[in-house]
Amino acid sequence: MKYIFVTGGVVSSLGKGLAAAALGTLLERRGLKVLMQKFDPYLNVDPGTMSPFQHGEVYVLDDGAETDLDLGHYERFTSGRLSQLNNLTSGQVYENVIKKERKGEYLGATVQVIPHVTDEIKQRIYDVTGQTDADIIITEIGGTTGDIEGLPFLEALRQFKDEVGHENVAFMHATLIPYIKAAEELKTKPTQQSVAKLREIGIAPDVIVCRAEHPIDNEIKRKLSMFCNIKPEAVVPFVDIQGTIYEAPLKLHDQKLDSIICERLGLATNEPELIEWRNMVDRIVNPTHTVKIGVVGKYIDLQDAYKSIYESLTHAGAANDAKVDIIRIDSGDIEAEGTEKYLKDVSAILIPGGFGDRGIEGKITAAKWARENNIPYFGICLGMQIATIEFARHACGLEHAHSTEFDPTTPHPVICLLEEQKEVTNMGASMRLGTWETKLTENSRAAELYGDTTINERHRHRYEFNQNYRSQLEDAGLHLVGTSPDGTLGELVEIPGHPFFIAVQFHPEFQSKPTAAHPLFRGFVAAALENRY
Ligand code: GLN
């Protein structure tokens, strides 16, 4: 097994996850089997309980693990399907160590960061190694070198490298080379210092990926090579991308990142097969059409809160030879100023998942606008619950219909707590999570789009469609055409006759790939194009 550890320097949010994922793409397309994972030094056991303001989207895996959004990049950039073993946090590490201590497993020893915490971290790498048939494991370490929380992870990696042999482990350090406008100069000092920090711990990077707003010339490479003790060609520029993030593997390949890594690890492979990837990038960057799609949510100002939704729309755009112009609309603004102002220019409306009652009424009005004006509507998780509430209120005359999440005393709880949730008191990892099968009604629009009546999609919710209202809603035109195999849980509703009105309890956005757009997103964007003004 070969290992690549990806660390970050200077600042966060510099595209370390993207660089790691892009390296995954390149190695996979060289014919290697790649497994990607993330170590996060924060103390939460998983990001499931964190606010999107803190952390962006929570990405859900097949097995129900609630993980860092970088795992979304990994699954979109490589073909691997990840599991809960692939996102380790300090919270999990300490939880395990403390459990062992309580059981007496440390036989009276003083339990310490070194060796007990570092052993626990290394053990996870060995466990993953034992369970995968991959040739290479790429592990990204969250945070920035120099953070106090990150130290035990780096120390564990230093020890690990010695245990499995230097020739099997490569370190890639992603840093920022800031540009000082007044001096018109790129500055290498922060990178020098962050590499010095790593070397203090005993880790010498093999490759430095340098994020910069301006091209990096040979002089800068030479300087970094000298101060950081690496070959000049191992200073890999990663200059801001204009078109799409999916260009990242191509840009890094141009800089020979993959061959440097393969050479360092003694991996003999062919050049990567990138034709399919290049074609996909070309479709994203040079589309024939453009279409405006409104995403109505409450974390609209945050770049990362609906990451997978935005990516899925891009994939579906490429599949339809169109650029999707995503118009982010705050449902609170709709509440304050009405639908017309915000929705009149969009060709379709998507309402993503969410929790808590802020902005709910704005979303309900947006769904009403879409239904009444024949605007394509795609509801995801909360977006399905919203569509159901709206329909109950305005098409079935069920006044004050609501979800018990937002109004526990509503006379018409068309969305109610899942039976299995009634006893739940713990907030962490306790929703209905992960991949579950759904049966679709034959001849439904959804079945037509999927080309199948059995589908598997990922979930993350506590509330459900209340089937006591099913016949009333269906008689008025909102059909439940997808349920759990035993029929008890509502999974997908649609309105026959509407140009596109599909709403799902699950999260299709976690399975869309740039080279294989999700069928529902593809159908939605196609409908939006039909509806273009
Ligand atoms: N808050 C809703 C529920 O728990 C929707 C969840 C979601 O959109 N992910 O069911």
Coordinates of C-alpha atoms and ligand atoms in Angstrom, one line a residue:
M1 CA 0.0 0.0 0.0
K2 CA 1.2 3.5 -0.8
Y3 CA 0.1 6.6 1.2
I4 CA -0.2 10.2 0.4
F5 CA -0.8 12.7 3.2
V6 CA -2.0 16.1 2.2
T7 CA -1.4 19.0 4.7
G8 CA -2.3 22.7 4.4
G9 CA -0.2 25.7 5.1
V10 CA -0.6 29.5 5.6
V11 CA -4.4 29.8 5.4
S12 CA -7.5 27.6 5.3
S13 CA -9.9 27.5 2.3
L14 CA -7.1 27.5 -0.2
G15 CA -8.4 24.5 -2.1
K16 CA -6.5 21.7 -0.3
G17 CA -9.4 19.4 -0.6
L18 CA -9.8 20.2 -4.2
A19 CA -6.1 19.6 -4.9
A20 CA -6.3 16.3 -3.0
A21 CA -9.4 15.2 -5.0
A22 CA -7.8 16.3 -8.3
L23 CA -4.7 14.2 -7.5
G24 CA -7.2 11.3 -6.8
T25 CA -8.6 11.8 -10.3
L26 CA -5.2 11.7 -11.9
L27 CA -4.0 8.6 -10.1
E28 CA -7.3 6.8 -10.7
R29 CA -7.1 7.6 -14.4
R30 CA -3.6 6.2 -14.4
G31 CA -5.2 2.9 -13.6
L32 CA -4.6 2.9 -9.9
K33 CA -7.3 2.1 -7.3
V34 CA -7.5 5.1 -5.1
L35 CA -9.2 5.6 -1.7
M36 CA -9.6 9.1 -0.3
Q37 CA -10.2 10.1 3.2
K38 CA -10.1 13.1 5.6
F39 CA -8.8 13.6 9.1
D40 CA -10.4 16.6 10.9
P41 CA -8.7 17.8 14.0
Y42 CA -11.8 19.4 15.6
L43 CA -13.4 17.8 18.7
N44 CA -16.9 17.2 17.2
V45 CA -17.4 13.5 16.8
D46 CA -18.7 14.3 13.3
P47 CA -19.9 17.5 11.6
G48 CA -23.6 16.3 11.7
T49 CA -24.4 18.7 14.6
M50 CA -22.5 21.7 13.2
S51 CA -24.3 24.7 11.8
P52 CA -23.8 25.3 8.0
F53 CA -22.5 28.7 9.1
Q54 CA -19.6 26.9 10.8
H55 CA -19.0 24.2 8.4
G56 CA -20.8 24.3 5.2
E57 CA -22.7 21.3 3.9
V58 CA -22.8 18.0 5.8
Y59 CA -22.1 15.3 3.3
V60 CA -23.8 12.0 3.8
L61 CA -22.3 8.6 2.8
D62 CA -24.0 5.3 1.9
D63 CA -23.6 4.0 5.4
G64 CA -25.2 7.1 6.9
A65 CA -22.0 8.7 8.1
E66 CA -22.3 12.5 8.3
T67 CA -19.1 13.9 7.0
D68 CA -17.0 16.8 5.9
L69 CA -17.9 18.3 2.6
D70 CA -14.5 17.4 1.2
L71 CA -15.7 13.8 1.0
G72 CA -18.2 15.1 -1.5
H73 CA -15.3 16.3 -3.6
Y74 CA -13.6 12.9 -3.3
E75 CA -16.7 11.1 -4.4
R76 CA -17.2 13.4 -7.3
F77 CA -13.6 13.4 -8.5
T78 CA -13.0 9.6 -8.1
S79 CA -15.2 6.6 -8.5
G80 CA -14.7 5.4 -4.9
R81 CA -17.7 5.1 -2.5
L82 CA -16.6 6.1 1.0
S83 CA -17.6 4.9 4.4
Q84 CA -17.6 6.2 8.0
L85 CA -14.0 4.9 8.3
N86 CA -12.9 7.6 5.8
N87 CA -13.6 10.7 8.0
L88 CA -11.8 10.6 11.3
T89 CA -12.1 13.5 13.8
S90 CA -10.3 14.3 17.0
G91 CA -13.7 13.8 18.7
Q92 CA -13.8 10.2 17.5
V93 CA -10.2 9.6 18.5
Y94 CA -10.7 10.9 22.0
E95 CA -14.0 9.1 22.4
N96 CA -12.3 5.8 21.6
V97 CA -9.3 6.5 23.8
I98 CA -11.5 7.5 26.8
K99 CA -13.8 4.4 26.3
K100 CA -10.7 2.2 26.3
E101 CA -9.4 4.0 29.4
R102 CA -12.7 3.4 31.2
K103 CA -12.6 -0.3 30.3
G104 CA -9.1 -0.5 31.8
E105 CA -7.5 -1.4 28.5
Y106 CA -4.5 0.7 29.2
L107 CA -3.6 -1.5 32.2
G108 CA -2.9 1.3 34.6
A109 CA -0.8 3.5 32.3
T110 CA -1.1 7.2 32.3
V111 CA -3.1 7.9 29.2
Q112 CA -1.3 10.6 27.0
V113 CA -1.5 12.2 23.6
I114 CA 1.7 10.4 22.7
P115 CA 1.5 7.4 22.5
H116 CA -2.2 6.7 23.1
V117 CA -3.9 9.3 21.0
T118 CA -1.3 9.0 18.2
D119 CA -1.7 5.2 18.3
E120 CA -5.4 5.6 17.9
I121 CA -4.9 7.7 14.8
K122 CA -2.4 5.3 13.3
Q123 CA -4.7 2.4 14.1
R124 CA -7.4 4.0 11.9
I125 CA -5.0 4.1 9.0
Y126 CA -4.1 0.5 9.5
D127 CA -7.8 -0.5 9.8
V128 CA -8.6 1.3 6.5
T129 CA -5.6 -0.4 4.9
G130 CA -6.8 -3.8 6.0
Q131 CA -10.3 -3.3 4.6
T132 CA -9.6 -1.8 1.2
D133 CA -8.4 -3.3 -2.1
A134 CA -7.0 0.2 -3.1
D135 CA -3.4 0.6 -4.3
I136 CA -3.1 4.0 -2.7
I137 CA -4.7 5.9 0.1
I138 CA -4.8 9.7 -0.1
T139 CA -5.5 11.3 3.3
E140 CA -6.2 15.0 3.7
I141 CA -5.5 16.5 7.1
G142 CA -8.0 19.3 7.9
G143 CA -6.9 22.7 9.3
T144 CA -3.6 24.5 8.8
T145 CA -0.1 23.4 9.9
G146 CA 0.7 25.1 13.2
D147 CA -2.8 24.6 14.6
I148 CA -2.6 23.2 18.1
E149 CA -5.4 20.6 17.3
G150 CA -3.5 19.3 14.3
L151 CA -0.3 18.4 16.2
P152 CA -1.3 14.8 17.3
F153 CA -2.3 14.0 13.7
L154 CA 1.0 15.2 12.3
E155 CA 3.0 13.4 15.0
A156 CA 1.0 10.2 14.2
L157 CA 1.9 10.6 10.5
R158 CA 5.5 11.1 11.3
Q159 CA 5.6 7.8 13.3
F160 CA 3.5 6.1 10.6
K161 CA 6.0 7.0 7.9
D162 CA 8.8 5.4 9.9
E163 CA 6.7 2.3 10.5
V164 CA 5.7 1.6 6.9
G165 CA 8.8 2.9 5.2
H166 CA 9.7 6.2 3.7
E167 CA 9.4 4.8 0.2
N168 CA 5.7 4.1 0.7
V169 CA 4.6 7.5 2.0
A170 CA 4.5 10.9 0.3
F171 CA 3.6 14.2 1.8
M172 CA 2.0 16.9 -0.3
H173 CA 1.7 20.4 1.3
A174 CA -0.8 22.9 -0.1
T175 CA -0.1 26.5 0.6
L176 CA -0.9 30.0 -0.5
I177 CA 1.6 32.3 -2.2
P178 CA 0.1 35.7 -1.6
Y179 CA 0.4 38.5 -4.1
I180 CA 1.3 41.9 -2.6
K181 CA -0.3 44.4 -5.0
A182 CA 1.7 47.5 -4.0
A183 CA 5.0 45.6 -4.5
E184 CA 3.6 43.6 -7.5
E185 CA 5.2 40.6 -6.0
L186 CA 4.3 37.0 -5.0
K187 CA 5.6 36.2 -1.5
T188 CA 7.1 32.9 -0.5
K189 CA 7.8 33.6 3.1
P190 CA 4.6 32.3 4.6
T191 CA 5.2 29.0 2.7
Q192 CA 8.8 28.8 3.9
Q193 CA 7.5 29.2 7.5
S194 CA 4.8 26.7 7.2
V195 CA 7.2 24.1 5.7
A196 CA 9.6 24.9 8.5
K197 CA 6.8 24.1 11.0
L198 CA 6.3 20.7 9.3
R199 CA 10.0 19.9 9.4
E200 CA 10.1 20.8 13.1
I201 CA 7.6 17.9 13.6
G202 CA 9.7 15.6 11.4
I203 CA 7.8 15.8 8.2
A204 CA 9.5 17.0 5.0
P205 CA 7.0 17.6 2.1
D206 CA 7.8 15.9 -1.2
V207 CA 5.6 18.2 -3.2
I208 CA 4.3 21.8 -2.5
V209 CA 1.2 22.7 -4.3
C210 CA 1.2 26.5 -4.4
R211 CA -2.2 28.3 -4.7
A212 CA -1.7 31.7 -6.2
E213 CA -3.7 34.4 -8.0
H214 CA -0.8 35.0 -10.5
P215 CA 1.5 32.7 -12.4
I216 CA 4.5 31.4 -10.5
D217 CA 7.8 31.9 -12.3
N218 CA 11.0 29.9 -12.1
E219 CA 12.5 32.4 -9.7
I220 CA 9.8 31.7 -7.1
K221 CA 10.2 27.9 -7.7
R222 CA 13.9 28.2 -7.2
K223 CA 13.5 30.1 -4.0
L224 CA 10.9 27.7 -2.6
S225 CA 13.0 24.7 -3.6
M226 CA 16.0 26.1 -1.8
F227 CA 14.3 27.2 1.4
C228 CA 12.0 24.2 1.6
N229 CA 14.5 21.6 0.6
I230 CA 12.6 20.1 -2.4
K231 CA 13.3 19.8 -6.1
P232 CA 12.2 22.9 -8.2
E233 CA 9.9 20.7 -10.3
A234 CA 8.1 19.6 -7.0
V235 CA 7.0 23.2 -6.5
V236 CA 3.6 22.8 -8.3
P237 CA 1.8 26.0 -9.2
F238 CA -2.0 25.8 -8.7
V239 CA -3.1 29.1 -10.2
D240 CA -6.7 30.3 -9.7
I241 CA -9.1 28.5 -12.1
Q242 CA -11.5 30.7 -14.1
G243 CA -13.8 28.1 -15.7
T244 CA -14.8 25.2 -13.4
I245 CA -13.2 23.4 -10.5
Y246 CA -13.2 20.3 -12.6
E247 CA -10.2 21.8 -14.5
A248 CA -8.1 21.2 -11.4
P249 CA -6.9 17.7 -12.4
L250 CA -6.0 19.0 -15.9
K251 CA -4.1 22.0 -14.5
L252 CA -2.2 19.9 -12.0
H253 CA -1.4 17.3 -14.6
D254 CA 0.0 20.1 -16.8
Q255 CA 2.4 20.8 -13.9
K256 CA 3.2 17.1 -13.7
L257 CA 1.9 16.6 -10.2
D258 CA 0.9 13.0 -10.9
S259 CA 4.2 11.9 -12.4
I260 CA 6.1 13.5 -9.5
I261 CA 4.1 11.6 -7.0
C262 CA 4.3 8.3 -8.9
E263 CA 8.0 8.7 -9.3
R264 CA 8.4 9.4 -5.6
L265 CA 6.4 6.4 -4.6
G266 CA 7.9 4.1 -7.2
L267 CA 4.6 3.5 -9.0
A268 CA 5.0 2.5 -12.6
T269 CA 1.9 3.5 -14.6
N270 CA 0.9 4.9 -17.9
E271 CA -0.1 8.5 -18.5
P272 CA -3.6 9.2 -17.2
E273 CA -6.6 8.6 -19.5
L274 CA -8.1 12.1 -19.5
I275 CA -10.2 12.3 -22.6
E276 CA -13.6 11.7 -20.9
W277 CA -12.6 14.3 -18.2
R278 CA -11.5 16.9 -20.8
N279 CA -14.7 16.5 -22.7
M280 CA -16.7 17.0 -19.6
V281 CA -14.7 20.1 -18.7
D282 CA -15.2 21.4 -22.3
R283 CA -19.0 20.9 -22.0
I284 CA -19.0 22.9 -18.7
V285 CA -16.8 25.7 -20.0
N286 CA -18.3 26.1 -23.5
P287 CA -22.0 25.4 -23.4
T288 CA -24.4 26.5 -26.1
H289 CA -27.3 27.6 -23.8
T290 CA -27.7 29.4 -20.5
V291 CA -30.5 29.0 -18.0
K292 CA -31.2 30.7 -14.7
I293 CA -32.3 28.5 -11.9
G294 CA -33.3 29.9 -8.5
V295 CA -32.2 28.1 -5.4
V296 CA -34.4 29.3 -2.5
G297 CA -32.8 28.6 0.9
K298 CA -31.6 30.2 4.0
Y299 CA -27.9 29.8 3.9
I300 CA -27.6 31.5 0.5
D301 CA -24.7 33.8 1.4
L302 CA -22.5 30.8 2.2
Q303 CA -20.6 29.4 -0.6
D304 CA -20.5 25.9 0.8
A305 CA -23.8 25.4 2.5
Y306 CA -25.4 23.8 -0.6
K307 CA -22.2 22.6 -2.2
S308 CA -23.4 19.3 -3.6
I309 CA -26.6 20.9 -4.9
Y310 CA -24.7 23.5 -6.8
E311 CA -22.3 20.9 -8.2
S312 CA -25.2 18.7 -9.3
L313 CA -26.8 21.6 -11.2
T314 CA -23.5 22.1 -12.9
H315 CA -23.2 18.5 -13.9
A316 CA -26.8 18.5 -15.2
G317 CA -26.1 21.7 -17.1
A318 CA -23.2 20.0 -18.8
A319 CA -25.4 17.1 -19.7
N320 CA -27.9 19.5 -21.3
D321 CA -25.2 21.5 -23.1
A322 CA -26.1 24.5 -20.9
K323 CA -24.6 26.8 -18.3
V324 CA -26.7 26.9 -15.2
D325 CA -26.7 30.3 -13.8
I326 CA -27.5 29.7 -10.1
I327 CA -29.5 32.5 -8.6
R328 CA -29.3 32.3 -4.9
I329 CA -32.4 33.6 -3.3
D330 CA -32.9 34.0 0.5
S331 CA -36.3 32.8 1.5
G332 CA -36.3 35.5 4.1
D333 CA -36.2 38.1 1.3
I334 CA -39.2 36.5 -0.3
E335 CA -41.1 36.8 3.0
A336 CA -40.2 40.4 3.3
E337 CA -40.7 41.6 -0.3
G338 CA -42.8 39.0 -2.1
T339 CA -42.2 36.4 -4.8
E340 CA -42.5 38.5 -7.9
K341 CA -39.3 40.5 -7.3
Y342 CA -37.1 37.4 -6.7
L343 CA -38.7 34.7 -8.9
K344 CA -39.9 36.4 -12.0
D345 CA -36.6 36.0 -13.8
V346 CA -35.7 32.4 -13.0
S347 CA -36.7 29.6 -15.3
A348 CA -36.9 27.0 -12.5
I349 CA -36.9 26.8 -8.7
L350 CA -35.0 24.4 -6.5
I351 CA -35.6 24.2 -2.7
P352 CA -32.9 22.3 -0.9
G353 CA -32.8 20.7 2.5
G354 CA -32.8 22.5 5.8
F355 CA -33.7 22.6 9.5
G356 CA -35.4 25.2 11.7
D357 CA -38.3 27.5 11.0
R358 CA -36.6 30.6 9.7
G359 CA -37.6 31.4 6.1
I360 CA -40.1 28.5 5.9
E361 CA -43.0 30.7 4.8
G362 CA -40.9 32.2 2.0
K363 CA -40.1 28.8 0.7
I364 CA -43.8 27.9 0.8
T365 CA -44.7 30.9 -1.3
A366 CA -41.9 30.0 -3.7
A367 CA -43.3 26.5 -4.1
K368 CA -46.8 28.0 -4.7
W369 CA -45.4 30.3 -7.4
A370 CA -43.8 27.4 -9.2
R371 CA -46.8 25.2 -9.0
E372 CA -49.3 27.8 -10.1
N373 CA -47.2 29.3 -12.9
N374 CA -46.0 26.0 -14.3
I375 CA -42.4 26.8 -13.4
P376 CA -40.2 23.6 -13.0
Y377 CA -39.9 22.8 -9.3
F378 CA -37.4 20.4 -7.7
G379 CA -37.8 19.9 -3.9
I380 CA -35.1 18.1 -2.0
C381 CA -35.7 16.8 1.6
L382 CA -37.1 19.9 3.3
G383 CA -38.0 21.0 -0.3
M384 CA -40.4 18.0 -0.5
Q385 CA -41.9 18.8 2.8
I386 CA -42.5 22.4 1.7
A387 CA -44.1 21.3 -1.5
T388 CA -46.5 19.0 0.5
I389 CA -47.4 21.7 3.0
E390 CA -48.0 24.2 0.2
F391 CA -50.2 21.8 -1.7
A392 CA -52.2 20.8 1.3
R393 CA -52.8 24.5 2.2
H394 CA -53.6 25.9 -1.2
A395 CA -54.8 23.0 -3.4
C396 CA -56.6 20.9 -0.7
G397 CA -57.9 23.7 1.5
L398 CA -56.3 22.3 4.6
E399 CA -55.8 25.6 6.3
H400 CA -52.7 26.0 8.5
A401 CA -51.4 22.6 7.3
H402 CA -47.7 22.3 8.4
S403 CA -44.9 20.1 9.5
T404 CA -44.8 19.4 13.2
E405 CA -41.2 20.5 13.1
F406 CA -42.3 24.0 12.7
D407 CA -45.8 24.0 14.2
P408 CA -46.3 21.2 16.7
T409 CA -50.0 22.0 17.2
T410 CA -51.0 22.3 13.5
P411 CA -54.5 21.0 12.8
H412 CA -53.1 19.3 9.7
P413 CA -49.7 17.7 10.3
V414 CA -49.1 16.7 6.7
I415 CA -45.4 16.3 7.6
C416 CA -44.8 14.6 11.0
L417 CA -42.0 13.0 13.0
L418 CA -40.9 9.6 11.8
E419 CA -42.1 6.9 14.2
E420 CA -38.5 5.8 14.8
Q421 CA -37.6 9.3 15.9
K422 CA -40.1 9.6 18.7
E423 CA -37.8 8.2 21.4
V424 CA -34.7 9.9 20.1
T425 CA -33.1 12.4 22.5
N426 CA -29.5 12.4 21.3
M427 CA -28.9 14.9 18.5
G428 CA -25.7 13.3 17.0
A429 CA -26.0 10.7 14.2
S430 CA -29.6 10.0 15.1
M431 CA -31.6 11.0 12.0
R432 CA -32.8 8.6 9.4
L433 CA -29.5 8.4 7.6
G434 CA -27.8 6.8 4.6
T435 CA -28.8 4.8 1.6
W436 CA -32.3 3.3 1.5
E437 CA -34.2 1.7 -1.3
T438 CA -37.2 3.4 -2.9
K439 CA -39.8 1.9 -5.1
L440 CA -41.2 4.1 -7.8
T441 CA -44.6 3.8 -9.4
E442 CA -44.4 2.6 -13.0
N443 CA -45.0 5.3 -15.6
S444 CA -44.3 8.0 -13.1
R445 CA -42.2 10.9 -14.3
A446 CA -39.5 9.9 -11.8
A447 CA -39.4 6.3 -13.0
E448 CA -39.1 7.5 -16.6
L449 CA -36.2 9.8 -15.7
Y450 CA -34.4 7.1 -13.7
G451 CA -35.2 4.4 -16.3
D452 CA -36.0 2.1 -13.3
T453 CA -38.6 1.6 -10.6
T454 CA -36.1 0.6 -7.9
I455 CA -33.6 3.3 -6.8
N456 CA -31.2 3.7 -3.9
E457 CA -30.6 7.2 -2.5
R458 CA -29.1 8.8 0.6
H459 CA -31.2 10.3 3.4
R460 CA -30.9 12.7 6.3
H461 CA -34.1 13.6 7.9
R462 CA -36.3 13.2 11.0
Y463 CA -39.7 14.1 9.6
E464 CA -41.8 12.3 6.9
F465 CA -44.8 12.6 4.6
N466 CA -47.9 11.8 6.7
Q467 CA -49.7 9.1 4.7
N468 CA -53.0 9.8 6.5
Y469 CA -53.3 12.7 4.1
R470 CA -52.2 10.7 1.0
S471 CA -55.5 10.2 -0.6
Q472 CA -56.7 13.7 0.0
L473 CA -53.4 15.1 -1.6
E474 CA -53.5 12.6 -4.5
D475 CA -57.2 13.4 -5.3
A476 CA -56.2 17.0 -5.6
G477 CA -53.2 16.1 -7.9
L478 CA -50.1 15.6 -5.7
H479 CA -49.1 12.0 -6.2
L480 CA -46.9 10.0 -3.9
V481 CA -45.1 7.9 -6.5
G482 CA -42.1 6.8 -4.5
T483 CA -42.1 5.0 -1.1
S484 CA -39.9 2.7 0.9
P485 CA -40.3 -0.9 -0.3
D486 CA -42.8 -1.7 2.4
G487 CA -44.9 1.3 1.4
T488 CA -44.7 3.0 4.8
L489 CA -42.4 6.0 4.1
G490 CA -43.1 8.6 1.5
E491 CA -40.1 9.3 -0.6
L492 CA -41.1 11.1 -3.8
V493 CA -44.1 13.2 -4.9
E494 CA -44.9 14.7 -8.3
I495 CA -47.7 16.6 -10.0
P496 CA -48.7 14.9 -13.3
G497 CA -49.4 17.5 -16.0
H498 CA -47.0 20.1 -14.5
P499 CA -44.0 20.7 -16.8
F500 CA -41.8 19.5 -13.9
F501 CA -42.8 19.2 -10.3
I502 CA -40.8 16.5 -8.5
A503 CA -39.9 16.6 -4.8
V504 CA -37.9 14.0 -3.0
Q505 CA -37.3 13.1 0.7
F506 CA -33.8 11.9 -0.1
H507 CA -30.7 13.7 -1.3
P508 CA -29.9 12.9 -4.9
E509 CA -27.2 15.6 -4.9
F510 CA -24.9 13.2 -3.1
Q511 CA -24.7 10.9 -6.0
S512 CA -24.3 13.2 -9.0
K513 CA -20.9 13.1 -10.8
P514 CA -19.5 15.5 -13.3
T515 CA -19.2 12.7 -15.9
A516 CA -22.6 11.2 -14.9
A517 CA -25.2 13.8 -14.0
H518 CA -28.0 12.6 -11.7
P519 CA -31.1 11.7 -13.7
L520 CA -33.5 14.0 -11.6
F521 CA -31.1 16.9 -11.9
R522 CA -30.7 16.3 -15.6
G523 CA -34.5 16.2 -16.1
F524 CA -34.9 19.3 -14.0
V525 CA -32.4 21.3 -16.0
A526 CA -33.9 20.1 -19.3
A527 CA -37.3 21.3 -18.1
A528 CA -35.8 24.6 -17.0
L529 CA -34.4 25.0 -20.6
E530 CA -37.8 24.3 -22.1
N531 CA -39.2 27.0 -19.9
R532 CA -36.7 29.6 -20.7
Y533 CA -38.0 33.0 -21.6
Ligands
GLN1 N1 -35.8 19.3 8.7 C1 -36.4 18.2 7.9 C2 -36.3 16.9 8.6 O1 -35.6 16.7 9.5 C3 -35.7 18.2 6.6 C4 -34.3 17.7 6.7 C5 -33.4 18.0 5.5 O2 -33.8 18.8 4.6 N2 -32.2 17.4 5.4 O3 -37.0 16.0 8.1

